[in-house]
Short mmCIF file of C-alpha atoms in Angstrom, two decimals:
data_model
loop_
_atom_site.label_atom_id
_atom_site.label_comp_id
_atom_site.label_asym_id
_atom_site.label_seq_id
_atom_site.Cartn_x
_atom_site.Cartn_y
_atom_site.Cartn_z
CA MET Y 1 23.40 -32.74 29.79
CA LEU Y 2 20.90 -32.26 26.99
CA THR Y 3 22.59 -31.69 23.62
CA VAL Y 4 20.79 -29.80 20.86
CA TYR Y 5 22.09 -30.13 17.30
CA GLY Y 6 21.04 -27.38 14.92
CA VAL Y 7 21.07 -23.66 14.29
CA TYR Y 8 18.55 -21.04 15.34
CA ARG Y 9 17.67 -20.20 11.72
CA SER Y 10 15.93 -23.53 11.21
CA ARG Y 11 13.16 -25.58 12.75
CA ALA Y 12 15.52 -25.93 15.70
CA SER Y 13 14.22 -22.51 16.78
CA ARG Y 14 11.25 -24.37 18.29
CA VAL Y 15 13.53 -26.52 20.41
CA TYR Y 16 15.66 -23.57 21.50
CA TRP Y 17 12.51 -21.66 22.48
CA MET Y 18 11.29 -24.59 24.56
CA VAL Y 19 14.68 -24.90 26.24
CA GLU Y 20 14.44 -21.21 27.20
CA GLU Y 21 10.93 -21.73 28.57
CA LEU Y 22 12.07 -24.63 30.72
CA GLY Y 23 15.41 -23.17 31.78
CA ILE Y 24 17.28 -26.35 30.84
CA PRO Y 25 21.08 -26.16 30.62
CA ILE Y 26 22.17 -27.47 27.24
CA GLN Y 27 25.12 -28.04 25.03
CA SER Y 28 24.34 -26.48 21.67
CA VAL Y 29 26.15 -27.99 18.69
CA PRO Y 30 25.78 -25.84 15.56
CA VAL Y 31 24.86 -27.96 12.54
CA ILE Y 32 24.31 -25.99 9.33
CA GLN Y 33 21.88 -27.09 6.64
CA ALA Y 34 23.90 -28.70 3.82
CA ARG Y 35 21.93 -26.74 1.21
CA ARG Y 36 23.57 -23.55 2.49
CA ILE Y 37 27.09 -24.81 1.73
CA GLU Y 38 28.63 -25.04 -1.73
CA ASN Y 39 30.39 -28.33 -0.98
CA PRO Y 40 29.11 -29.81 2.27
CA LEU Y 41 31.46 -32.80 2.02
CA ALA Y 42 34.64 -30.75 1.53
CA ALA Y 43 37.37 -31.36 4.09
CA ASP Y 44 37.09 -27.79 5.37
CA ALA Y 45 33.28 -27.62 5.31
CA PRO Y 46 31.60 -26.62 8.57
CA PHE Y 47 29.69 -29.25 10.51
CA ASN Y 48 26.51 -29.73 8.50
CA THR Y 49 23.58 -32.06 7.92
CA ARG Y 50 25.56 -34.18 5.45
CA SER Y 51 28.66 -34.51 7.59
CA PRO Y 52 29.28 -38.21 8.27
CA GLU Y 53 29.63 -37.48 11.98
CA PHE Y 54 26.18 -35.92 12.07
CA LEU Y 55 24.63 -38.70 10.01
CA ASP Y 56 25.91 -41.12 12.65
CA ILE Y 57 23.70 -39.20 15.10
CA ASN Y 58 20.70 -38.60 12.85
CA PRO Y 59 20.69 -40.71 9.65
CA MET Y 60 17.80 -38.55 8.39
CA GLY Y 61 20.29 -35.71 7.94
CA LEU Y 62 17.90 -33.12 9.34
CA ILE Y 63 17.94 -30.58 12.15
CA PRO Y 64 17.03 -30.26 14.91
CA CYS Y 65 18.15 -33.36 16.71
CA ILE Y 66 18.69 -33.87 20.42
CA LYS Y 67 20.61 -36.30 22.58
CA ASP Y 68 19.34 -36.65 26.13
CA GLY Y 69 21.30 -39.34 27.90
CA ASP Y 70 20.96 -42.40 25.69
CA LEU Y 71 17.92 -41.01 23.88
CA ILE Y 72 18.32 -39.49 20.43
CA MET Y 73 15.35 -37.74 18.84
CA HIS Y 74 14.62 -35.79 15.69
CA GLU Y 75 11.41 -34.09 14.48
CA SER Y 76 11.11 -30.67 16.09
CA LEU Y 77 7.50 -30.84 17.26
CA ALA Y 78 8.03 -34.23 18.87
CA ILE Y 79 11.12 -32.91 20.62
CA THR Y 80 9.28 -29.97 22.17
CA LEU Y 81 6.52 -32.30 23.39
CA TYR Y 82 9.09 -34.61 24.92
CA LEU Y 83 11.00 -31.81 26.64
CA GLU Y 84 7.85 -30.32 28.14
CA ARG Y 85 6.66 -33.69 29.38
CA LYS Y 86 10.01 -34.55 30.96
CA TYR Y 87 11.19 -31.19 32.28
CA GLY Y 88 8.07 -29.03 32.55
CA ALA Y 89 4.44 -29.01 33.60
CA GLY Y 90 3.52 -31.52 30.93
CA ALA Y 91 4.34 -34.39 33.25
CA SER Y 92 1.45 -33.43 35.54
CA ARG Y 93 -1.18 -32.90 32.84
CA SER Y 94 -4.24 -35.08 32.57
CA ALA Y 95 -4.38 -37.58 29.74
CA GLU Y 96 -7.14 -35.46 28.18
CA GLU Y 97 -5.07 -32.26 28.18
CA ASP Y 98 -1.99 -34.11 27.01
CA GLY Y 99 -4.01 -35.47 24.12
CA GLN Y 100 -5.14 -31.98 23.18
CA VAL Y 101 -1.56 -30.65 23.27
CA THR Y 102 -0.55 -33.44 20.90
CA MET Y 103 -3.62 -32.83 18.73
CA TRP Y 104 -2.89 -29.13 18.22
CA SER Y 105 0.78 -29.84 17.53
CA LEU Y 106 -0.11 -32.38 14.84
CA TRP Y 107 -2.70 -29.95 13.49
CA ALA Y 108 0.03 -27.34 13.18
CA ALA Y 109 2.17 -29.78 11.20
CA THR Y 110 -0.58 -31.03 8.88
CA GLU Y 111 -2.98 -28.11 8.41
CA ILE Y 112 -0.74 -25.05 8.75
CA GLU Y 113 2.92 -25.73 8.02
CA PRO Y 114 2.57 -27.13 4.48
CA HIS Y 115 1.10 -23.78 3.43
CA SER Y 116 2.97 -21.39 5.72
CA VAL Y 117 6.35 -22.82 4.75
CA ARG Y 118 5.57 -22.22 1.06
CA ILE Y 119 5.02 -18.58 1.91
CA VAL Y 120 8.28 -18.10 3.77
CA LEU Y 121 10.30 -19.99 1.15
CA THR Y 122 8.86 -17.77 -1.58
CA TYR Y 123 10.19 -14.73 0.26
CA ASP Y 124 13.48 -16.40 1.17
CA ASN Y 125 14.11 -17.24 -2.47
CA GLY Y 126 13.31 -13.70 -3.60
CA LEU Y 127 10.33 -14.80 -5.68
CA ASP Y 128 7.66 -12.67 -4.00
CA ALA Y 129 7.99 -9.91 -6.61
CA GLN Y 130 7.43 -12.32 -9.50
CA GLU Y 131 4.02 -13.42 -10.73
CA GLU Y 132 4.74 -17.07 -10.01
CA GLY Y 133 5.78 -16.26 -6.47
CA ARG Y 134 2.76 -14.05 -5.88
CA ASN Y 135 0.53 -16.88 -7.08
CA VAL Y 136 2.15 -19.30 -4.64
CA ILE Y 137 1.59 -16.86 -1.78
CA SER Y 138 -2.02 -16.18 -2.76
CA SER Y 139 -2.77 -19.91 -3.07
CA SER Y 140 -1.19 -20.62 0.31
CA VAL Y 141 -3.14 -17.80 1.96
CA GLU Y 142 -6.40 -19.18 0.58
CA LYS Y 143 -5.60 -22.62 1.97
CA LEU Y 144 -4.91 -21.13 5.40
CA ARG Y 145 -8.17 -19.18 5.64
CA ALA Y 146 -10.38 -22.06 6.78
CA PRO Y 147 -8.04 -23.49 9.45
CA LEU Y 148 -7.32 -20.02 10.84
CA THR Y 149 -11.04 -19.37 11.10
CA VAL Y 150 -11.30 -22.52 13.21
CA LEU Y 151 -8.35 -21.41 15.34
CA ASP Y 152 -9.80 -17.93 15.78
CA ARG Y 153 -13.08 -19.40 17.00
CA HIS Y 154 -11.22 -21.64 19.45
CA LEU Y 155 -9.30 -18.68 20.85
CA ALA Y 156 -12.35 -16.46 21.23
CA THR Y 157 -12.92 -17.61 24.81
CA ARG Y 158 -9.37 -18.52 25.93
CA GLU Y 159 -5.88 -17.06 26.05
CA TRP Y 160 -4.05 -20.32 25.33
CA LEU Y 161 -4.85 -23.42 23.32
CA VAL Y 162 -5.11 -25.96 26.14
CA GLY Y 163 -5.71 -25.93 29.86
CA GLY Y 164 -5.60 -22.19 30.49
CA GLN Y 165 -1.82 -21.99 30.29
CA PHE Y 166 0.99 -21.75 27.74
CA THR Y 167 2.00 -25.21 26.55
CA ALA Y 168 4.03 -26.88 23.83
CA ALA Y 169 0.89 -26.68 21.69
CA ASP Y 170 1.08 -22.87 21.70
CA LEU Y 171 4.80 -22.90 21.04
CA ASN Y 172 4.58 -25.41 18.20
CA LEU Y 173 1.69 -23.71 16.47
CA ALA Y 174 3.08 -20.20 16.94
CA GLU Y 175 6.39 -21.19 15.37
CA VAL Y 176 4.68 -22.85 12.41
CA LEU Y 177 2.37 -19.89 11.91
CA ARG Y 178 5.25 -17.40 12.16
CA TYR Y 179 6.15 -18.33 8.60
CA ALA Y 180 2.90 -16.73 7.43
CA GLN Y 181 3.01 -13.55 9.51
CA THR Y 182 3.98 -11.52 6.46
CA GLU Y 183 0.41 -11.97 5.21
CA ARG Y 184 -1.42 -9.39 7.27
CA ARG Y 185 -4.78 -10.15 5.64
CA LEU Y 186 -4.88 -13.51 7.44
CA PHE Y 187 -4.36 -11.94 10.84
CA ASP Y 188 -6.58 -8.91 10.23
CA ALA Y 189 -9.38 -11.38 9.49
CA ASN Y 190 -8.66 -13.36 12.66
CA PRO Y 191 -8.12 -10.94 15.57
CA ASN Y 192 -8.10 -13.65 18.22
CA VAL Y 193 -5.27 -15.41 16.42
CA GLU Y 194 -3.44 -12.10 16.13
CA ALA Y 195 -3.78 -11.41 19.86
CA TRP Y 196 -2.72 -14.96 20.74
CA ILE Y 197 0.43 -14.98 18.62
CA LYS Y 198 1.41 -11.61 20.08
CA ARG Y 199 1.06 -13.13 23.56
CA CYS Y 200 3.26 -16.05 22.51
CA GLN Y 201 5.91 -13.82 20.98
CA SER Y 202 5.98 -11.43 23.92
CA ARG Y 203 7.19 -14.17 26.24
CA PRO Y 204 10.75 -13.65 27.56
CA ALA Y 205 11.80 -17.10 26.37
CA TYR Y 206 10.71 -16.33 22.80
CA LYS Y 207 12.56 -13.02 22.86
CA ALA Y 208 15.69 -14.73 24.19
CA MET Y 209 15.52 -17.30 21.39
CA GLN Y 210 15.05 -14.61 18.75
CA ALA Y 211 17.95 -12.56 20.12
CA LYS Y 212 20.26 -15.55 19.65
CA ARG Y 213 18.75 -16.26 16.25
CA GLY Y 214 19.56 -12.70 15.22
CA LEU Y 215 23.26 -13.30 15.88
CA GLU Y 216 23.43 -16.01 13.22
CA PRO Y 217 24.15 -15.17 9.56
CA ALA Y 218 21.00 -15.10 7.44
#
């Protein structure tokens, strides 16, 4: 059985969403981020990313991580690509479409996430009401304008990123871009992106993932 290590309030949300899309039975092993624990190496500390037992599984000390038979993988976007290729329609895609799915996933990681994650961390750390925090958000928004314009143009004539159907590319990019959804100006300026992310987040699998995420402590 596929084992997923992580918690829903982390990048593991992408993996849990993909699992819901594919209907894969899993064993979910909660692994909390060490930064959320006062003393992650204490004898009574919950299983976390610095626990020696977890580091034996993923020496990087990061979540998510999966174990599928003898295969161990980390890096959330790579995991979703793997799961779709093995358990979903990805196995029957053409090489061209598979390349595009990988391309958009890497684009999400390189062009969107560095800026969107700065936005969400500013809010998470309660800095959005301070001048420094507002400057970080404004700078990140400016850096997202050009790539979102490109994405909006791409989505002007299609519902999904690749091949006329929902793929790991949509899931990966939607989860990365979710971090920036507080900034309405970006989405008001890009209505095709707005419509697309609403389609992604209206999927039953996404809602199921978010329902489980909501049960975890913030």
